[in-house]
Coordinates of C-alpha atoms in Angstrom, one line a residue:
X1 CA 48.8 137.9 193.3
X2 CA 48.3 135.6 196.6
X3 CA 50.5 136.8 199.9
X4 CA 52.5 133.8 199.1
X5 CA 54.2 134.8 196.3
X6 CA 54.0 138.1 197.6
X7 CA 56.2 136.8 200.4
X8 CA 58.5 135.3 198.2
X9 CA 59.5 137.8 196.1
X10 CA 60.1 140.3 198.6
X11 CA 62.5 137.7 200.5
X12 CA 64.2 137.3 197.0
X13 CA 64.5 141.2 197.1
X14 CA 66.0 141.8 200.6
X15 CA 68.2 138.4 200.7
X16 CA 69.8 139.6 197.4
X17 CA 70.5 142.9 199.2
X18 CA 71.7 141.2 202.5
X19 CA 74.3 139.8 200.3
X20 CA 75.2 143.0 198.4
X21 CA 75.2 144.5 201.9
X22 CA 77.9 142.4 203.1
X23 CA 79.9 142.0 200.7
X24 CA 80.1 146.1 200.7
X25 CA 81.5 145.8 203.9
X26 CA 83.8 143.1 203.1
X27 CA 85.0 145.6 200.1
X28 CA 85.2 148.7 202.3
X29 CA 87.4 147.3 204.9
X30 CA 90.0 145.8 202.4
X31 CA 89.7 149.3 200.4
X32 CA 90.5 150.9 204.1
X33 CA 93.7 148.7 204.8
X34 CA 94.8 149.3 201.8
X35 CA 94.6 153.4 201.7
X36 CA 96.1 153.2 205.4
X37 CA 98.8 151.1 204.0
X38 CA 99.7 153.6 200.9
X39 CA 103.6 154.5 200.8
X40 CA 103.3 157.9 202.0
X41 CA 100.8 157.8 205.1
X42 CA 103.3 155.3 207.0
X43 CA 100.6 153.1 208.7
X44 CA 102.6 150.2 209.4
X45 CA 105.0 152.3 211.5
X46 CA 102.3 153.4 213.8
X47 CA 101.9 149.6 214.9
X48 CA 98.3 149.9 215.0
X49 CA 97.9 147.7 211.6
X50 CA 97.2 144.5 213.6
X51 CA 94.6 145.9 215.7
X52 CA 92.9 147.3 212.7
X53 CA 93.0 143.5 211.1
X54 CA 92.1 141.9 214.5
X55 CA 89.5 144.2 214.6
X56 CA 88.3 143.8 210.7
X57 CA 87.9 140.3 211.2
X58 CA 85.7 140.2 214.1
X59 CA 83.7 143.3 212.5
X60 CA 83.2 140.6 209.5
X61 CA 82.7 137.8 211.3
X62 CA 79.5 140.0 213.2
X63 CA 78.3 141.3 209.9
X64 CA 78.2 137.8 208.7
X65 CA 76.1 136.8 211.6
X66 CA 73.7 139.8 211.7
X67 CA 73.0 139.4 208.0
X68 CA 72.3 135.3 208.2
X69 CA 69.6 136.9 211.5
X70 CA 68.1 139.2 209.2
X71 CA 67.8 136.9 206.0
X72 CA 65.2 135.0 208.8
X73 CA 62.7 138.1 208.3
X74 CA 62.4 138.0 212.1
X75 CA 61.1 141.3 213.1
X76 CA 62.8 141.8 216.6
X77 CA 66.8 141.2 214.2
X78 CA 66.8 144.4 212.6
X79 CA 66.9 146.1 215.7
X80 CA 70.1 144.2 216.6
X81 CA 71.6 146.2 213.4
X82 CA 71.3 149.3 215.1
X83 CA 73.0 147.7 217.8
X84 CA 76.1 146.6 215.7
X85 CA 76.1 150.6 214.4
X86 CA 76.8 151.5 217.7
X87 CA 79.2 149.1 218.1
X88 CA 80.9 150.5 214.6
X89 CA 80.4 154.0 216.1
X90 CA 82.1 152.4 219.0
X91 CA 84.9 151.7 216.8
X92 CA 86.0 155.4 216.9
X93 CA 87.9 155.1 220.2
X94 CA 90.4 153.0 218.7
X95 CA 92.1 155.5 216.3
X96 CA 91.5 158.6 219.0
X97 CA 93.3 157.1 221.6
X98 CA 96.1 156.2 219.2
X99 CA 96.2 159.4 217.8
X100 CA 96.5 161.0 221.3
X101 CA 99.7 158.7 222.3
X102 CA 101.1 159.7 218.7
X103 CA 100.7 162.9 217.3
X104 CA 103.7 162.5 214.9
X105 CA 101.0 160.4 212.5
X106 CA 98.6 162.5 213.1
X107 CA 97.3 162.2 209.4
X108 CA 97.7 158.3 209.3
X109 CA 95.1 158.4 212.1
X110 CA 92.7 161.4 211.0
X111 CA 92.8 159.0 207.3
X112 CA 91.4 156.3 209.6
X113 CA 88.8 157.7 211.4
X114 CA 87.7 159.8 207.7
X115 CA 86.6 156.1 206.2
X116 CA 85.3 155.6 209.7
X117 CA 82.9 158.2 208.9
X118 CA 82.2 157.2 205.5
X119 CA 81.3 153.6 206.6
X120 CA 79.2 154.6 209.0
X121 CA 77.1 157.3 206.8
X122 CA 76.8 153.9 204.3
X123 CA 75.5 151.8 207.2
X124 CA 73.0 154.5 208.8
X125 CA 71.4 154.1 204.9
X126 CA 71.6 150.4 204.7
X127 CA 69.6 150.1 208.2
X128 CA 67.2 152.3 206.8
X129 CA 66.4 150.0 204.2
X130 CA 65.3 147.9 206.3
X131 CA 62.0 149.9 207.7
X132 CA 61.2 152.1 204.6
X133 CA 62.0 149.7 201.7
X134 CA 58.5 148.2 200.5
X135 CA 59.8 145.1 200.2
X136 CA 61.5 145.0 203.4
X137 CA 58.0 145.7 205.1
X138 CA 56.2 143.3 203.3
X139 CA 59.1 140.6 204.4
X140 CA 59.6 142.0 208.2
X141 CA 56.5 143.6 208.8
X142 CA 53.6 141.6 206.6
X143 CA 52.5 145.3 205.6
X144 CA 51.6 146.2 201.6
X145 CA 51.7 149.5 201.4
X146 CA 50.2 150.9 198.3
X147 CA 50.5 155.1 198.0
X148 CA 47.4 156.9 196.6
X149 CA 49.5 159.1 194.3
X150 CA 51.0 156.0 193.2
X151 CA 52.0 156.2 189.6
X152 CA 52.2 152.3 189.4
X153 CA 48.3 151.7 190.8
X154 CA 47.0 151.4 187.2
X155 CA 50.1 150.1 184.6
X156 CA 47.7 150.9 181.5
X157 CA 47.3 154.6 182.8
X158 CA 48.2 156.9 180.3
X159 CA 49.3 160.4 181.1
X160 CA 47.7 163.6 179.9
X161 CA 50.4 165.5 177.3
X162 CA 49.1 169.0 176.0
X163 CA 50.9 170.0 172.9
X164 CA 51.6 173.8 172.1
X165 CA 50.5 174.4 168.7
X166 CA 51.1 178.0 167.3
X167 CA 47.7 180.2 166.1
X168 CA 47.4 179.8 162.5
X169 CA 45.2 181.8 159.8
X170 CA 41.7 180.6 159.6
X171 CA 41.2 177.7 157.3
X172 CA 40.0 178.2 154.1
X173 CA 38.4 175.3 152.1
X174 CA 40.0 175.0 148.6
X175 CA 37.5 174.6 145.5
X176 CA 39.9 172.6 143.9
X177 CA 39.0 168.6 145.6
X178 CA 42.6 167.6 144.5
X179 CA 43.7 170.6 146.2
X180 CA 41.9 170.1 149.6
X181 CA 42.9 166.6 149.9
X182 CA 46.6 167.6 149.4
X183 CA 46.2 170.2 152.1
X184 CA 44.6 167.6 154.6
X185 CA 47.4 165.4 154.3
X186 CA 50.0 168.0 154.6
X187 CA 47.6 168.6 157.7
X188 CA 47.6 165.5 159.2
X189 CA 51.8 164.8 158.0
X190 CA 52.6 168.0 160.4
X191 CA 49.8 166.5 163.8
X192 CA 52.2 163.0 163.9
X193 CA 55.4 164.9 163.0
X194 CA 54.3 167.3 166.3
X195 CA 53.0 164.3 168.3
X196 CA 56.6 162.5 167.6
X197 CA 58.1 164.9 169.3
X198 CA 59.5 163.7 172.6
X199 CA 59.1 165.4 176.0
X200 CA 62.4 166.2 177.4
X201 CA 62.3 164.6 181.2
X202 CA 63.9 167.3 183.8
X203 CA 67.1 165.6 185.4
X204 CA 66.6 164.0 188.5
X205 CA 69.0 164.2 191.8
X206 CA 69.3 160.1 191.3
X207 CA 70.5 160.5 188.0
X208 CA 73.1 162.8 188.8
X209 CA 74.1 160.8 191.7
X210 CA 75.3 158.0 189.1
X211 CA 77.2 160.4 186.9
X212 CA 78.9 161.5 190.3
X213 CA 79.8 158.4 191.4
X214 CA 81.5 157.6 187.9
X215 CA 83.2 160.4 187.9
X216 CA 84.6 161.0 191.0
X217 CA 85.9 156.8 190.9
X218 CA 86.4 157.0 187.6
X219 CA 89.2 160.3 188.4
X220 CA 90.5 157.8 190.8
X221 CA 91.7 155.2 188.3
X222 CA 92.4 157.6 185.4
X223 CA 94.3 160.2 186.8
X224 CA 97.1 159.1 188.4
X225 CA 97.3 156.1 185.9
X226 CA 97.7 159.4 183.5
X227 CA 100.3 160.5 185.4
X228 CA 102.6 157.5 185.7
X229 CA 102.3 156.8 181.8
X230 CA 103.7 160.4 181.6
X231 CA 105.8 160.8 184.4
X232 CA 108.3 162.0 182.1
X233 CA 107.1 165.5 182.3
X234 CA 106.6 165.7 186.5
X235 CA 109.7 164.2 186.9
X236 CA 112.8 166.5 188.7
X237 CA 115.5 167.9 187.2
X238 CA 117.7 164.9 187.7
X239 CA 115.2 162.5 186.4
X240 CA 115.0 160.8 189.8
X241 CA 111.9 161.7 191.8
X242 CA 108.5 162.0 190.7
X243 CA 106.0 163.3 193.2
X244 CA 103.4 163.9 191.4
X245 CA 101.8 160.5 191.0
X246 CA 101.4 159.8 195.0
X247 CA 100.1 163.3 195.0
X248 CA 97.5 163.0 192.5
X249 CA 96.7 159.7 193.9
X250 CA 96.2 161.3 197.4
X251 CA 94.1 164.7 195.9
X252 CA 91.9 161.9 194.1
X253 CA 91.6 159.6 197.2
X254 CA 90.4 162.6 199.3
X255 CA 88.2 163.6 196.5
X256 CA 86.7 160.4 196.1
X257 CA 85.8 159.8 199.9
X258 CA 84.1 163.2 200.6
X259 CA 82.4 162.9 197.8
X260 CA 80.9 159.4 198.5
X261 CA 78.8 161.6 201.1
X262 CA 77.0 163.7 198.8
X263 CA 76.7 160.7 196.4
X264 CA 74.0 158.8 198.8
X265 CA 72.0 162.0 199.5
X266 CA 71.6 162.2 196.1
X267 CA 70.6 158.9 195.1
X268 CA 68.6 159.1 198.2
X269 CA 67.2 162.6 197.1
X270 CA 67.5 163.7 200.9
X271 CA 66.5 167.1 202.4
X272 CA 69.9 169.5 202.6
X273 CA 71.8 168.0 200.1
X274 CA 72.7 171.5 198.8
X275 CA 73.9 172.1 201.9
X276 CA 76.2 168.8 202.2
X277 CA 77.4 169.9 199.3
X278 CA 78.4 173.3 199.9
X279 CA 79.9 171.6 203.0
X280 CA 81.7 168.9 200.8
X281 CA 83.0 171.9 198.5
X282 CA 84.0 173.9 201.8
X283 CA 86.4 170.9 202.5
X284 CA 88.2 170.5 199.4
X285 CA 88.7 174.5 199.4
X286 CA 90.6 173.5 202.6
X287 CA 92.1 170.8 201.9
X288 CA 93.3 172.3 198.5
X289 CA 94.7 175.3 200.8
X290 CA 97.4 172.8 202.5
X291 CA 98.5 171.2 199.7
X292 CA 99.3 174.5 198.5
X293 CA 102.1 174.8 201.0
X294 CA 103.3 170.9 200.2
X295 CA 103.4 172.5 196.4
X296 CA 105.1 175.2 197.4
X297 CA 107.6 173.0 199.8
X298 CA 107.8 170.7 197.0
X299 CA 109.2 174.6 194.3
X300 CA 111.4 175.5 197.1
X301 CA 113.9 172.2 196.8
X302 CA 114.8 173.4 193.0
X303 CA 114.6 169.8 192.0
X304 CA 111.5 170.5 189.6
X305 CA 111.1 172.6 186.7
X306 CA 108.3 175.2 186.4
X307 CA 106.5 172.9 183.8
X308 CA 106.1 170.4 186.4
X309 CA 104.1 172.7 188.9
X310 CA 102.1 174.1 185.5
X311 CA 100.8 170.6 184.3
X312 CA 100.1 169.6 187.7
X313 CA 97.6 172.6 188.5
X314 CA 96.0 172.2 185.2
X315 CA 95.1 168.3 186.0
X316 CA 94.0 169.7 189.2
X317 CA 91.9 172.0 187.6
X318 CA 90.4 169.9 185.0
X319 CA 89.5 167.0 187.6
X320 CA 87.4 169.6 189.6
X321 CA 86.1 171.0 186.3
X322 CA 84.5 167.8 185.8
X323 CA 83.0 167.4 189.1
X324 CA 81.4 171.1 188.9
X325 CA 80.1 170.0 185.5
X326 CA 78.5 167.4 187.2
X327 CA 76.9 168.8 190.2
X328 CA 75.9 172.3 189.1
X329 CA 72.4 170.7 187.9
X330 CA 72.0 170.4 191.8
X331 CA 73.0 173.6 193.0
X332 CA 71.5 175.8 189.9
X333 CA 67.8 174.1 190.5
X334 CA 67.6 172.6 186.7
X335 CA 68.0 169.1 188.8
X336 CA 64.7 168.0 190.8
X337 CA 64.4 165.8 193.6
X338 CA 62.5 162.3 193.1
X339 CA 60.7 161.9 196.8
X340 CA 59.3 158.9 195.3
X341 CA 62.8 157.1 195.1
X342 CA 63.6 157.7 198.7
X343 CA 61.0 155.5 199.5
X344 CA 63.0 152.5 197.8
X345 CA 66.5 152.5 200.1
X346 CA 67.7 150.0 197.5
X347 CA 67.4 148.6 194.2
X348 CA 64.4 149.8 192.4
X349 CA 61.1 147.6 192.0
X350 CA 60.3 145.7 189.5
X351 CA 58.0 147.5 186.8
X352 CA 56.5 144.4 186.0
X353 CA 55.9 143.0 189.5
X354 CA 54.1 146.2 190.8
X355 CA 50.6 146.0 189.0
X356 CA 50.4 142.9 190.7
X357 CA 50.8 144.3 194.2
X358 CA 47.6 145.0 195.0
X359 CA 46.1 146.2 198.7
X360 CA 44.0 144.2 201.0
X361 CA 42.5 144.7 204.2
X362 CA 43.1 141.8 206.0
X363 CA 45.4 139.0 206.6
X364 CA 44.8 135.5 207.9
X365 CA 48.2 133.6 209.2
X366 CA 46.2 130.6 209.2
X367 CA 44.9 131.4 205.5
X368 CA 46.6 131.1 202.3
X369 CA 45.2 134.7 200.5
X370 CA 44.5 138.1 201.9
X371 CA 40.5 137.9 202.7
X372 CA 38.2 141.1 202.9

């Protein structure tokens, strides 16, 4: 393949992710307004919610322009990203100082600050992309890289597979010809039947990245959606009040940010994910801890029956269940790490398009193809 269309396909590659990249942050920032502006955290009484859209738009508005920069494949742009992190790290000041004028929405602002942090550990990833992402140097950089333990150097390479066979009792050739012929076709019926059999791939820390991101989102939507189509059984003794729908929505929001964090060390297959993890787990162990007290605020009225507590604690309990069930591959070792994915900060290559990439050792501006 010439450096042409070399050239072109990896601008294909990263303009597709500038776009994905932005409208990420486009989606973030409306998914932040709207958490700050659930019912219960009050956000709109703080009258900090036309700063934070003031300040949304012009964070666009920069986005927009540091994305069209970098879609140029100028070299010297993608340093101005790490200039508009700092400017997002920046950002931070706005909900501290508020928080320090008004400690009576304390949690409003500590909510804030929380998807801060998450944006930001989604940006430090997406710059990265830009300088370890093959494509990305062969777009920024003009560098091919090709890996000597590359497992896409030769697509027609097969790999070794050894096949345990149990010992059998020495062979003993049959007088009969029917006979033998019958027992070398039984022979040969059991060697396909044994090299049919499928090797069974470990799991790999990308893989369970996925099922972790469905199922901690996927808890978002079906949980408290469960428990509005049954609010019949949380609701109070009067059958005016339910609580537990904002509650479940707020245990699964929580849930579902903290473990966004853990979600891109995985897909990432990052050193010390275990301990982010443990970390992650350390939180909602916290965090569980107070809302034990707003439970327990929540049995002292007398509005709600016993039953109401019960069911509660038992959703609780399954919607962790399924996150352990999840992540225990990672922290019992049957889950391995794929170093070869970290390597792509991005959508994986093309299987096709990779035999083509092959190494030279020099390049030419003036010249149309890579000359030796």
């Amino acid at each position: 393949m010439d450096d042409r269309k070399i050239y072109r396909k990896a601008r294909n590659h990263v303009v597709w992710h500038l776009i994905f990249y932005f409208l990420l942050v486009c989606v973030f920032v409306i998914g932040t307004d709207l958490v700050l502006n659930l019912d219960f955290l009050k956000f709109a009484e703080t009258g900090q919610h036309q700063t934070f859209i003031l300040v949304s738009l012009i964070e666009i508005f920069l986005w927009l322009l540091l994305f069209l920069g970098l879609s140029t494949g100028q070299k010297w742009v993608r340093w101005l990203y790490w200039v508009m992190y700092l400017l997002e790290v920046a950002s931070f000041w706005i909900p501290v100082r508020a928080m320090m004028n008004d400690w009576t929405h304390i949690f409003v602002y500590l909510t804030w600050m929380f998807c801060l942090f998450i944006k930001l550990a989604i940006l430090m990833q997406t710059g990265l992309y830009f300088h370890q992402n093959r494509w990305a140097r062969v777009y920024y950089d003009h560098v091919l890289e090709v890996y000597d333990d590359d497992p896409l150097d030769d697509a027609r390479a097969v790999p070794a597979r050894t096949i345990a066979r149990t010992p059998s009792a020495a062979y003993v050739q049959p007088a009969n010809p029917a006979e033998a012929a019958q027992v070398r076709q039984t022979a040969a019926v059991q060697h396909q039947s044994m090299d049919a059999i499928p090797e069974e791939k470990p799991l790999t820390w990308p893989q369970v990245s996925v099922r972790l991101g469905i199922c901690i989102y996927g808890e978002l939507v079906v949980f408290p959606i469960f428990v509005q189509m049954f609010q019949g059984w949380f609701s109070s003794l009067d059958m005016r009040s339910v609580f537990a729908t904002r509650d479940m929505f707020l245990l699964c929001i929580f849930t579902a940010f903290i473990w966004t964090i853990p979600v891109f060390f995985l897909y990432y297959s990052q050193k010390g994910t275990r301990r982010v993890i443990y970390g992650v787990i350390a939180a909602e162990v916290l965090f569980s801890a107070w809302f034990a007290t707003r439970l327990m605020a929540y049995h002292d009225t007398g509005l709600y029956p016993d039953r109401v507590f019960i069911l509660f604690i038992l959703l609780d309990i399954i919607r962790y269940g399924l996150i352990g069930a999840v992540i225990s591959p990672v922290l019992m070792g049957k889950a391995k790490r794929d170093p070869h994915h970290r390597q792509d900060m991005g959508l994986r290559l093309d299987q096709a398009d990779l035999p083509d990439l092959e190494p030279e050792d020099d390049y030419d501006e003036d010249e149309d193809e890579y000359e030796e």
